[in-house]
Amino acid sequence: MSEVRVPEGPTEVASTDGRGRLDLLFEPSGRKVRVPPGVFLFDAASWNGVAIDSTCGGHGTCRKCKVQVLEGLAPITNLDTRAFSIEELRNGWRLACRIEVATDLRVDVPPLMTRPKAATVGVGRKVILRPAVQKRYVELTEPSLSDQTTDLDRLFASLDDLELRPELPVLRSLGRVLRKSDYKVTAVVIDNVLIAVEPGDTTERMFAIAFDLGTTTVVATLLNLTTGAPVAVQSMLNKQQPFGADVITRISAIMMDANALEPLTRLAHETLDELAQAVCEEGGVDPSEVYEIAMAGNATMTHIVLGIDPEALGVAPFIMSTKLFPEVLASEVGVHVHERARAVVFPALGAYVGGDIIAGMLASGMDRDSRLRLFLDIGTNCELVLGNSDRLLATAAPAGPAFEGAAIRCGMRAAPGAIEVVKLSAEGVELRVIGDVEPEGLCGSGLVDVVAELIQQKLIDASGRFVSDEEAARLAPGLAARLTQLADLRVFVLHWQGNVGDVEKSIFLSQRDVRELQFAKAAIATGWHILLEEAGVKEEDLQQVLLAGSFGSYLSPASAVRLGLVPKLPILRIVSAGNVAGEGAKMALLSLRERTGAMTLLEEVEYVELSDRKDFNDQFVDQLAFPV
Ligand code: FES
């Protein structure tokens, strides 16, 4: 705190509202915000769309975030005394990024003079750059007999606006680095910890890696923390695949043999590290220049990557070991980047609404948007979130493996050779195949398309049954020949392999496949119907449906509506949100505020347990039918 003694400005002290909230009033906009005590005014402002001047993003280095406190208490900090005259301090001028809110405040915000550095990430979210990692270049005076200040104190004196703690490995090399570089060094700081001191000016080289840790696929994005721009992206199949395709089979592997946890953890580490090295190579970045990583994954993947036994997640009552995971070093999850790099692990709301969904909510701004929206991440397990800035409800529905191509006779994963788009018309069948090659099977989006098209052509009725040959010949003569039998199984042939009429070798949709899809669709539709009911709103009140994840990106909104998989809304309101888990992980690396936002979501979201609901079975049965 400063030595300068000036009045604290207006001193009307208001207590919190009993729920631990304080009122902030920003002038001249008149914007009112309620915040918990202890948040920084600068953060509270940017969270709520009040722009305060800054080029350092709240790190306390630019001294541009000047505001005038008109009412309330804002003690003067060290940095304030350097940024303002005594007269200004007396008039309540403070740096917003140093004001830790402890009372109600009324603050005047001057117009913007500079544009803060920002990056567009997530679903059109603009994030002001304020990574946890920061670098400071300093030129120190050399010690002498008349100045025997220690190496560490010498360094800290030049960084006195930060309250730093050193790490032992830094101290081990500090003296050597200082003397070798003529006392011109760059300090690398994460939060308040000095993790490294590098020779010369390396402030332009600062990177991080965001991981979307999927059960099937893992995606890594290398980010430049000085610009917020992605430098390289790589993905690969999770090396845990041999242990099973989904989380349940991986948990079962551990249930059957506790020793399976070790190889599963190791394989996750190998996947992450291989990707880390690949993005660094692609981006021309030395791995030692990566100071932080973030991982967003479902609860099972997160448990396994940290070496925590996930067994209790697999059986009722589905208990996680923890919602919040401790901060670890990147090296502890097998990622070989800077030796002191941190790993940020996204928290999980529940066993089946994991860190990937928290990251997705963050990326899509679910808790900040006033529009009523439904977020759907469709996979073996479907996660659903409904709500807006007033209230958020989440649940998980067991959709089964149909959308991943499993349990479907000619099903396959979305890979080259998979039919991903199907159009049926009086003239016949039009297919789009991944990789433009000869079709080998049907992936999830193709499955949804073909059933939706068959309903449209009236070759499948509301109950999900293929119509008779006679009806087919009458209703769709151009397609009727494709509706045929394979032994006692009724099938619709999408692509003849070899001779026309050789059903066995062809790619087809069977009556049993339609049933599988119906079960998956019914589970998901039951989920969102129950959430709508809980929230007391109707399907038509929804302003947007966000389809998250890779399946969501390829799913045709029109087909999804036709099946009743998503609410019946105008097609333009059904939006593919893409890899939102990865986007959320990127945001947490680019902005400390967003990282805090992920933690806040844990408290804001209400979890609705579907299996607890007495009406679940009735609703499920109702939802088996297709809307025709
Ligand atoms: Fe830069 Fe406050 S935001 S000093």
XYZ file of C-alpha atoms and ligand atoms in Angstrom:
632
model
C 0.000 0.000 0.000
C 1.034 3.574 -0.650
C 2.766 5.909 1.755
C 0.746 8.792 0.320
C -1.967 9.878 2.706
C -5.054 11.190 1.017
C -8.720 10.896 1.879
C -10.244 7.700 0.567
C -12.787 9.681 -1.447
C -16.478 9.202 -0.762
C -16.772 6.782 2.136
C -20.353 5.667 2.183
C -19.884 1.976 2.971
C -22.684 -0.369 2.028
C -22.807 -3.920 3.244
C -23.500 -6.881 0.978
C -27.106 -7.863 0.314
C -26.984 -10.875 2.611
C -26.222 -13.119 -0.364
C -22.709 -11.735 -0.529
C -23.341 -9.429 -3.489
C -22.334 -5.816 -3.969
C -23.803 -3.212 -6.317
C -21.668 -1.472 -8.904
C -23.029 1.464 -10.840
C -21.086 2.558 -13.896
C -21.504 6.155 -15.067
C -22.274 7.684 -17.496
C -23.935 4.548 -18.950
C -25.955 3.935 -15.762
C -25.174 0.216 -16.063
C -25.829 -1.632 -12.792
C -24.033 -4.848 -11.936
C -24.108 -7.115 -8.871
C -20.864 -8.871 -8.019
C -19.425 -10.928 -5.174
C -16.872 -9.091 -2.979
C -13.254 -9.450 -4.020
C -13.665 -9.248 -7.798
C -11.660 -6.578 -9.561
C -13.674 -3.674 -10.888
C -12.017 -3.965 -14.304
C -13.091 -7.610 -14.535
C -16.622 -6.911 -13.383
C -16.888 -4.161 -16.007
C -15.624 -6.220 -18.929
C -17.728 -9.213 -17.892
C -20.771 -7.033 -18.130
C -19.924 -5.239 -21.321
C -18.707 -1.949 -19.792
C -15.568 -1.092 -21.739
C -12.712 0.396 -19.735
C -9.558 1.587 -21.473
C -6.668 -0.900 -21.363
C -3.880 -2.291 -23.468
C -2.532 -4.767 -20.919
C -5.856 -6.524 -20.317
C -5.858 -5.872 -16.562
C -2.295 -6.895 -15.764
C -1.480 -3.539 -14.180
C 1.156 -2.500 -16.696
C -0.529 -0.044 -19.078
C -2.031 2.340 -16.470
C -4.806 3.185 -18.907
C -7.740 1.790 -16.939
C -8.396 5.090 -15.150
C -11.775 5.517 -13.475
C -13.127 7.971 -10.930
C -14.747 6.494 -7.846
C -17.709 8.708 -7.004
C -19.153 6.703 -4.116
C -17.806 3.792 -2.063
C -14.433 2.701 -0.808
C -11.446 2.062 -3.059
C -8.137 2.077 -1.172
C -5.155 3.548 -2.979
C -2.657 0.998 -4.243
C 1.037 1.323 -5.018
C 0.302 1.529 -8.686
C -2.288 4.288 -8.204
C 0.340 6.521 -6.644
C 2.432 6.188 -9.784
C -0.452 6.718 -12.160
C -2.110 9.762 -10.511
C -1.251 13.065 -8.849
C -2.189 13.587 -5.212
C -5.002 15.831 -6.363
C -6.363 13.128 -8.668
C -6.136 10.516 -5.923
C -8.014 12.835 -3.618
C -10.735 13.155 -6.259
C -11.190 9.385 -6.314
C -9.150 8.493 -9.415
C -7.991 4.878 -9.389
C -6.817 2.164 -11.776
C -9.814 -0.106 -12.303
C -7.737 -3.276 -12.530
C -6.406 -2.684 -9.014
C -9.769 -1.990 -7.329
C -10.813 -5.056 -5.395
C -14.499 -4.508 -4.808
C -15.311 -4.492 -1.079
C -18.245 -2.064 -0.909
C -20.959 -0.817 -3.231
C -19.380 1.555 -5.745
C -20.460 4.281 -8.134
C -17.769 4.828 -10.707
C -17.319 7.188 -13.635
C -15.738 5.544 -16.687
C -14.016 7.938 -19.153
C -14.485 7.309 -22.892
C -12.150 4.792 -24.555
C -8.880 6.180 -25.899
C -7.386 2.878 -27.070
C -8.763 -0.369 -28.343
C -7.931 -3.351 -26.129
C -6.375 -6.409 -27.740
C -9.109 -8.909 -28.288
C -9.599 -12.197 -30.057
C -12.792 -13.674 -31.447
C -13.251 -17.176 -30.111
C -16.120 -19.456 -29.224
C -19.482 -18.804 -30.824
C -18.734 -15.234 -31.934
C -17.417 -14.287 -28.483
C -14.965 -11.409 -28.274
C -12.441 -12.008 -25.550
C -10.118 -9.316 -24.261
C -6.652 -10.809 -24.005
C -5.563 -11.321 -20.462
C -3.796 -14.656 -20.235
C -2.620 -15.974 -16.881
C 0.838 -16.132 -18.440
C 2.646 -12.833 -18.739
C 6.149 -11.900 -19.710
C 8.081 -8.824 -18.630
C 11.384 -7.718 -20.107
C 13.608 -5.907 -17.599
C 17.102 -4.414 -17.683
C 18.617 -4.541 -14.200
C 21.563 -2.622 -12.819
C 24.522 -4.860 -12.104
C 25.385 -5.480 -8.448
C 28.474 -3.935 -6.897
C 30.160 -3.855 -3.509
C 27.989 -0.879 -2.658
C 24.840 -2.648 -3.920
C 24.742 -6.232 -2.685
C 21.029 -6.741 -3.239
C 20.259 -10.395 -3.902
C 19.537 -11.539 -7.436
C 15.919 -12.217 -6.600
C 15.305 -8.900 -4.831
C 16.982 -7.087 -7.705
C 14.596 -8.751 -10.132
C 11.511 -8.286 -7.952
C 12.307 -4.590 -7.442
C 11.847 -4.109 -11.169
C 8.496 -5.911 -11.044
C 7.132 -4.280 -7.926
C 3.605 -3.914 -9.237
C 3.334 -7.701 -8.995
C 3.285 -9.701 -5.790
C 5.581 -12.490 -6.871
C 6.650 -15.822 -5.462
C 9.575 -17.638 -7.050
C 9.721 -21.330 -7.819
C 12.795 -23.256 -6.690
C 13.888 -24.219 -10.244
C 13.988 -20.489 -11.095
C 16.301 -19.782 -8.163
C 18.570 -22.619 -9.196
C 19.375 -20.938 -12.496
C 18.671 -17.263 -11.736
C 22.238 -16.140 -10.967
C 23.652 -17.805 -14.040
C 20.961 -16.418 -16.361
C 21.357 -12.858 -15.022
C 25.122 -12.807 -15.368
C 25.170 -14.480 -18.783
C 22.647 -12.027 -20.219
C 24.128 -8.791 -18.813
C 21.152 -8.490 -16.468
C 18.757 -8.137 -19.424
C 16.131 -10.799 -18.878
C 12.481 -11.695 -19.356
C 10.483 -12.821 -16.347
C 7.769 -15.406 -17.026
C 4.908 -15.171 -14.561
C 1.772 -17.267 -14.157
C -0.683 -15.708 -11.741
C 1.740 -14.533 -9.059
C 4.332 -17.208 -9.519
C 7.644 -16.541 -11.234
C 8.099 -19.733 -13.222
C 11.103 -18.793 -15.332
C 13.684 -16.108 -16.089
C 14.889 -16.155 -19.676
C 17.932 -14.366 -21.140
C 17.191 -11.327 -23.332
C 13.813 -10.104 -24.535
C 11.488 -13.043 -25.273
C 8.236 -11.167 -24.673
C 6.984 -11.870 -28.200
C 7.280 -15.649 -27.735
C 4.506 -16.849 -25.484
C 2.292 -19.814 -26.375
C -0.281 -22.164 -24.902
C -2.110 -25.293 -26.086
C -5.864 -25.893 -25.764
C -6.956 -29.539 -25.802
C -10.417 -30.850 -26.533
C -9.986 -34.211 -24.849
C -12.637 -36.321 -26.540
C -13.344 -39.988 -25.941
C -12.885 -40.653 -29.659
C -10.828 -37.744 -30.953
C -8.453 -35.331 -29.271
C -7.876 -31.892 -30.821
C -4.999 -29.566 -29.930
C -4.793 -25.882 -30.827
C -1.556 -23.959 -30.368
C -2.290 -20.358 -29.418
C -0.112 -17.286 -29.577
C -0.796 -15.607 -26.235
C 0.464 -12.213 -27.393
C -2.051 -11.981 -30.248
C -4.706 -14.533 -29.280
C -4.385 -16.116 -32.715
C -4.360 -19.878 -33.273
C -1.023 -20.929 -34.759
C -1.596 -24.612 -35.504
C -4.314 -27.223 -35.033
C -3.909 -31.006 -35.042
C -6.221 -33.855 -34.123
C -5.839 -37.586 -33.703
C -7.788 -40.556 -32.423
C -7.548 -41.018 -28.677
C -5.003 -43.798 -28.179
C -7.307 -45.348 -25.571
C -9.481 -46.706 -28.413
C -8.386 -50.350 -27.930
C -10.053 -50.219 -24.495
C -13.451 -49.455 -26.033
C -15.276 -46.844 -28.070
C -17.088 -44.990 -25.297
C -16.671 -43.974 -21.672
C -18.712 -46.898 -20.338
C -16.478 -49.503 -21.975
C -13.374 -47.729 -20.657
C -14.808 -47.597 -17.134
C -15.782 -51.279 -17.464
C -12.205 -52.126 -18.444
C -11.057 -50.584 -15.154
C -13.863 -52.290 -13.199
C -12.746 -55.646 -14.521
C -9.069 -54.986 -13.943
C -7.914 -52.132 -11.693
C -4.530 -52.309 -13.414
C -6.147 -51.030 -16.616
C -6.212 -47.477 -15.223
C -2.443 -47.125 -15.589
C -2.262 -47.953 -19.324
C -5.401 -45.869 -19.995
C -3.813 -42.870 -18.261
C -0.543 -43.434 -20.090
C -2.291 -43.654 -23.463
C -4.130 -40.386 -22.787
C -0.791 -38.756 -21.898
C 0.811 -40.101 -25.066
C -2.062 -38.745 -27.157
C -1.752 -35.291 -25.608
C 2.018 -35.190 -25.916
C 2.088 -36.397 -29.502
C -0.378 -33.661 -30.422
C 1.559 -31.042 -28.442
C 4.761 -31.859 -30.297
C 2.886 -31.895 -33.627
C 1.305 -28.441 -33.181
C 4.632 -26.989 -32.019
C 6.365 -28.386 -35.064
C 3.639 -27.150 -37.408
C 3.683 -23.698 -35.805
C 7.488 -23.356 -35.671
C 7.362 -23.030 -31.904
C 9.825 -24.582 -29.489
C 7.872 -26.647 -26.929
C 9.715 -24.752 -24.171
C 7.854 -21.606 -25.320
C 4.523 -23.174 -24.293
C 3.782 -22.098 -20.722
C 0.247 -23.299 -20.193
C -2.146 -25.933 -21.469
C -5.897 -26.295 -20.893
C -7.924 -29.478 -21.161
C -11.679 -29.751 -21.604
C -12.989 -33.294 -21.508
C -15.871 -35.306 -20.153
C -15.684 -36.361 -16.505
C -14.404 -39.866 -17.293
C -11.643 -38.665 -19.594
C -10.627 -36.027 -17.054
C -10.480 -38.566 -14.239
C -8.418 -40.963 -16.327
C -5.953 -38.363 -17.604
C -5.277 -37.334 -14.011
C -4.932 -40.983 -12.958
C -8.071 -40.820 -10.784
C -10.141 -44.013 -10.661
C -13.372 -43.328 -12.623
C -15.199 -46.485 -11.474
C -17.834 -44.651 -9.414
C -18.844 -42.654 -12.512
C -20.026 -45.798 -14.237
C -22.602 -47.034 -11.727
C -25.527 -45.400 -9.913
C -25.485 -43.019 -8.114
C -22.700 -41.826 -10.508
C -20.325 -40.042 -8.156
C -17.329 -37.978 -9.258
C -14.234 -37.834 -7.101
C -14.400 -34.018 -7.328
C -15.970 -31.254 -9.418
C -12.907 -29.009 -9.297
C -9.596 -30.511 -10.229
C -6.372 -29.233 -8.722
C -3.955 -27.274 -10.871
C -1.184 -29.544 -12.087
C 1.932 -29.190 -14.181
C 1.641 -30.046 -17.886
C 4.382 -32.627 -17.313
C 2.102 -34.419 -14.827
C -0.321 -35.163 -17.654
C 2.530 -36.271 -19.889
C 2.830 -33.080 -21.961
C 6.432 -32.084 -22.514
C 6.440 -28.358 -23.063
C 8.055 -25.784 -20.706
C 9.057 -27.771 -17.632
C 7.060 -25.512 -15.294
C 4.063 -25.087 -17.638
C 0.699 -25.342 -15.930
C -2.260 -27.485 -16.943
C -5.712 -26.008 -16.444
C -8.329 -28.736 -16.136
C -11.950 -27.768 -16.751
C -14.266 -28.538 -13.837
C -17.194 -30.929 -14.270
C -20.770 -30.373 -13.179
C -21.670 -34.041 -12.885
C -20.633 -37.496 -13.983
C -22.334 -36.948 -17.335
C -22.078 -33.186 -17.720
C -18.331 -32.780 -17.752
C -15.703 -30.154 -18.378
C -16.318 -30.328 -22.124
C -19.865 -29.066 -21.579
C -18.752 -26.379 -19.117
C -16.259 -25.276 -21.799
C -19.023 -25.398 -24.411
C -21.311 -23.244 -22.286
C -18.486 -20.777 -21.789
C -17.743 -20.646 -25.517
C -21.375 -20.107 -26.435
C -21.972 -17.561 -23.665
C -24.988 -19.496 -22.372
C -24.938 -17.644 -19.056
C -24.583 -14.170 -20.569
C -27.137 -14.226 -23.355
C -30.672 -13.084 -22.619
C -32.062 -15.247 -25.448
C -33.619 -18.549 -24.405
C -31.360 -21.177 -25.989
C -30.979 -24.939 -26.024
C -27.467 -26.369 -26.226
C -27.191 -29.973 -27.434
C -24.034 -32.025 -27.591
C -25.081 -35.239 -29.267
C -23.010 -38.371 -28.828
C -23.301 -41.719 -27.068
C -24.264 -39.580 -24.139
C -26.170 -36.425 -25.065
C -25.685 -33.373 -22.869
C -28.380 -30.741 -22.889
C -28.417 -27.237 -21.427
C -31.418 -24.924 -21.542
C -31.638 -21.343 -20.435
C -30.225 -17.858 -20.588
C -28.586 -15.290 -18.340
C -31.398 -15.703 -15.783
C -31.354 -19.468 -15.284
C -29.581 -22.503 -16.706
C -30.719 -26.128 -16.485
C -28.626 -29.076 -17.608
C -29.144 -32.777 -18.009
C -27.679 -35.795 -19.751
C -29.560 -38.353 -21.831
C -28.165 -41.775 -22.721
C -28.532 -41.742 -26.509
C -26.547 -44.911 -27.152
C -24.072 -45.444 -29.960
C -26.392 -45.074 -33.006
C -25.098 -41.612 -33.927
C -21.535 -42.894 -33.890
C -22.473 -45.520 -36.454
C -22.300 -48.342 -33.904
C -25.269 -50.738 -33.487
C -26.237 -49.843 -37.074
C -25.872 -52.735 -39.511
C -24.005 -50.719 -42.176
C -22.901 -48.041 -39.722
C -19.403 -46.597 -39.516
C -17.608 -43.673 -37.943
C -17.514 -40.376 -39.872
C -14.391 -41.215 -41.902
C -13.586 -41.487 -45.633
C -16.144 -43.783 -47.239
C -18.981 -42.846 -44.893
C -22.240 -41.620 -46.418
C -22.814 -38.300 -44.640
C -25.640 -36.729 -46.652
C -28.633 -38.463 -48.242
C -31.256 -36.921 -50.518
C -34.210 -38.921 -51.812
C -36.450 -37.839 -54.647
C -38.822 -39.388 -57.130
C -35.813 -39.911 -59.412
C -33.768 -41.836 -56.905
C -31.038 -41.495 -54.309
C -28.322 -38.880 -54.078
C -25.448 -39.528 -51.672
C -22.513 -37.477 -50.442
C -19.618 -39.557 -49.245
C -16.745 -38.336 -47.066
C -13.582 -38.207 -49.189
C -15.584 -38.595 -52.434
C -14.834 -42.292 -52.572
C -16.932 -45.416 -53.036
C -19.382 -45.634 -50.088
C -18.452 -48.097 -47.359
C -21.081 -47.365 -44.734
C -23.384 -44.878 -43.083
C -22.267 -42.411 -40.398
C -24.501 -40.593 -37.886
C -25.447 -37.588 -40.017
C -26.197 -39.892 -42.979
C -28.370 -42.046 -40.733
C -30.398 -39.035 -39.565
C -30.716 -37.841 -43.173
C -31.881 -41.137 -44.642
C -34.547 -41.694 -41.985
C -35.744 -38.083 -42.297
C -35.908 -38.437 -46.100
C -37.763 -41.753 -45.880
C -40.319 -40.117 -43.576
C -40.638 -37.273 -46.074
C -41.194 -39.776 -48.884
C -43.718 -41.568 -46.627
C -41.752 -44.825 -46.865
C -41.445 -44.818 -43.052
C -44.560 -44.074 -41.019
C -44.890 -42.233 -37.688
C -44.291 -45.418 -35.712
C -40.976 -45.946 -37.516
C -42.188 -48.873 -39.619
C -41.229 -49.326 -43.280
C -44.397 -49.356 -45.409
C -45.413 -52.420 -47.456
C -44.152 -53.011 -51.007
C -47.581 -52.096 -52.376
C -47.689 -48.827 -50.498
C -44.105 -48.034 -51.544
C -44.933 -48.662 -55.206
C -47.887 -46.310 -54.920
C -46.208 -43.571 -52.844
C -42.671 -43.484 -54.311
C -42.392 -45.652 -57.424
C -38.842 -44.422 -58.189
C -37.605 -45.734 -54.841
C -39.826 -48.744 -54.271
C -37.319 -51.274 -55.685
C -34.850 -50.300 -52.985
C -37.272 -51.266 -50.234
C -36.733 -54.976 -49.998
C -35.951 -57.928 -47.725
C -32.726 -59.412 -46.433
C -33.917 -62.736 -45.013
C -36.582 -61.650 -42.519
C -35.185 -58.127 -42.220
C -36.857 -55.277 -44.079
C -34.247 -52.917 -45.563
C -33.893 -49.834 -47.752
C -30.866 -50.041 -50.041
C -28.866 -46.857 -50.346
C -26.069 -48.105 -52.546
C -25.823 -51.327 -54.514
C -22.403 -52.884 -54.274
C -21.705 -55.258 -57.143
C -24.913 -56.436 -58.822
C -28.183 -54.606 -58.351
C -30.321 -56.891 -56.222
C -27.426 -58.236 -54.157
C -28.711 -56.841 -50.879
C -26.223 -58.677 -48.692
C -23.293 -56.750 -50.211
C -25.070 -53.420 -50.510
C -25.211 -50.518 -48.076
C -28.667 -50.374 -46.576
C -30.764 -49.156 -43.706
C -32.620 -51.882 -41.854
C -35.821 -51.783 -39.840
C -33.685 -52.552 -36.766
C -31.453 -49.534 -37.532
C -34.550 -47.321 -37.619
C -35.503 -48.670 -34.168
C -32.010 -47.882 -32.821
C -32.311 -44.341 -34.135
C -35.769 -44.025 -32.579
C -34.399 -44.984 -29.136
C -31.566 -42.462 -29.435
C -33.881 -39.737 -30.679
C -36.454 -40.470 -27.964
C -33.811 -40.229 -25.204
C -32.672 -36.826 -26.450
C -36.146 -35.449 -27.126
C -37.281 -36.604 -23.662
C -34.310 -34.730 -22.223
C -35.196 -31.396 -23.804
C -38.939 -31.798 -23.224
C -38.266 -32.300 -19.503
C -35.929 -29.307 -19.401
C -38.566 -27.129 -21.123
C -41.117 -28.309 -18.592
C -38.804 -27.635 -15.641
C -38.136 -24.134 -16.950
C -41.850 -23.532 -17.547
C -41.348 -22.602 -21.206
C -42.544 -23.943 -24.532
C -40.745 -25.221 -27.615
C -41.742 -22.118 -29.571
C -40.230 -19.825 -26.893
C -36.766 -21.039 -27.857
C -34.771 -18.498 -29.786
C -31.898 -20.737 -30.766
C -30.749 -24.344 -30.712
C -26.973 -24.785 -30.656
C -25.670 -28.090 -31.974
C -22.271 -28.649 -30.403
C -19.511 -31.101 -31.204
C -18.398 -32.612 -34.465
C -21.642 -34.539 -34.978
C -23.597 -31.311 -34.484
C -21.524 -29.674 -37.224
C -22.511 -32.240 -39.815
C -26.084 -32.879 -38.777
C -28.641 -31.388 -41.160
C -30.920 -29.079 -39.116
C -33.816 -29.822 -41.464
C -33.450 -33.582 -40.942
C -33.061 -33.146 -37.180
C -36.332 -31.180 -37.047
C -38.107 -33.715 -39.249
C -37.173 -36.531 -36.860
C -38.148 -34.535 -33.767
C -34.549 -34.783 -32.559
C -34.525 -31.022 -31.960
C -37.424 -28.659 -31.260
C -39.538 -27.585 -34.202
C -38.091 -24.152 -34.984
C -37.328 -22.263 -38.195
C -34.165 -23.840 -39.637
C -32.149 -20.629 -39.301
C -32.544 -20.805 -35.541
C -30.780 -24.168 -35.426
C -27.096 -23.426 -35.504
C -24.000 -25.615 -35.619
C -21.723 -24.387 -32.868
C -18.716 -26.529 -33.858
C -16.021 -27.660 -31.452
C -17.165 -25.529 -28.537
C -15.250 -27.583 -25.964
C -11.986 -26.680 -27.688
C -13.115 -23.058 -28.024
C -13.854 -22.894 -24.294
C -10.396 -24.279 -23.550
C -8.889 -21.577 -25.781
C -10.850 -18.883 -23.986
C -9.616 -20.064 -20.596
C -6.046 -19.688 -21.846
C -6.572 -16.272 -23.407
C -8.479 -14.707 -20.560
C -8.353 -15.151 -16.810
C -11.829 -13.650 -16.639
C -13.212 -16.377 -18.857
C -11.429 -18.973 -16.744
C -13.191 -17.597 -13.696
C -16.401 -17.677 -15.711
C -16.050 -21.444 -16.128
C -15.893 -21.805 -12.340
C -18.928 -19.556 -11.926
C -20.909 -21.765 -14.295
C -20.543 -24.623 -11.836
C -22.574 -22.641 -9.320
C -25.048 -21.244 -11.824
C -26.187 -24.398 -13.594
C -28.944 -26.527 -12.034
C -28.630 -30.220 -12.822
C -31.841 -32.126 -13.589
C -31.580 -35.892 -13.071
C -33.753 -37.619 -15.692
C -33.759 -41.052 -14.061
C -35.319 -39.493 -10.955
C -38.390 -38.372 -12.874
C -41.472 -40.530 -12.485
C -42.737 -39.436 -15.915
C -39.490 -40.292 -17.709
C -40.708 -43.616 -19.122
C -44.045 -42.202 -20.315
C -42.306 -39.271 -21.965
C -39.736 -41.594 -23.551
C -42.454 -43.791 -25.050
C -44.267 -40.701 -26.404
C -41.068 -39.502 -28.024
C -40.411 -42.751 -29.879
C -42.816 -41.701 -32.628
C -41.685 -39.503 -35.496
C -43.583 -36.275 -36.149
C -45.335 -36.708 -39.499
Fe -3.677 -1.952 -17.680
Fe -5.112 -1.564 -15.448
S -5.697 -2.474 -17.294
S -3.104 -1.058 -15.845
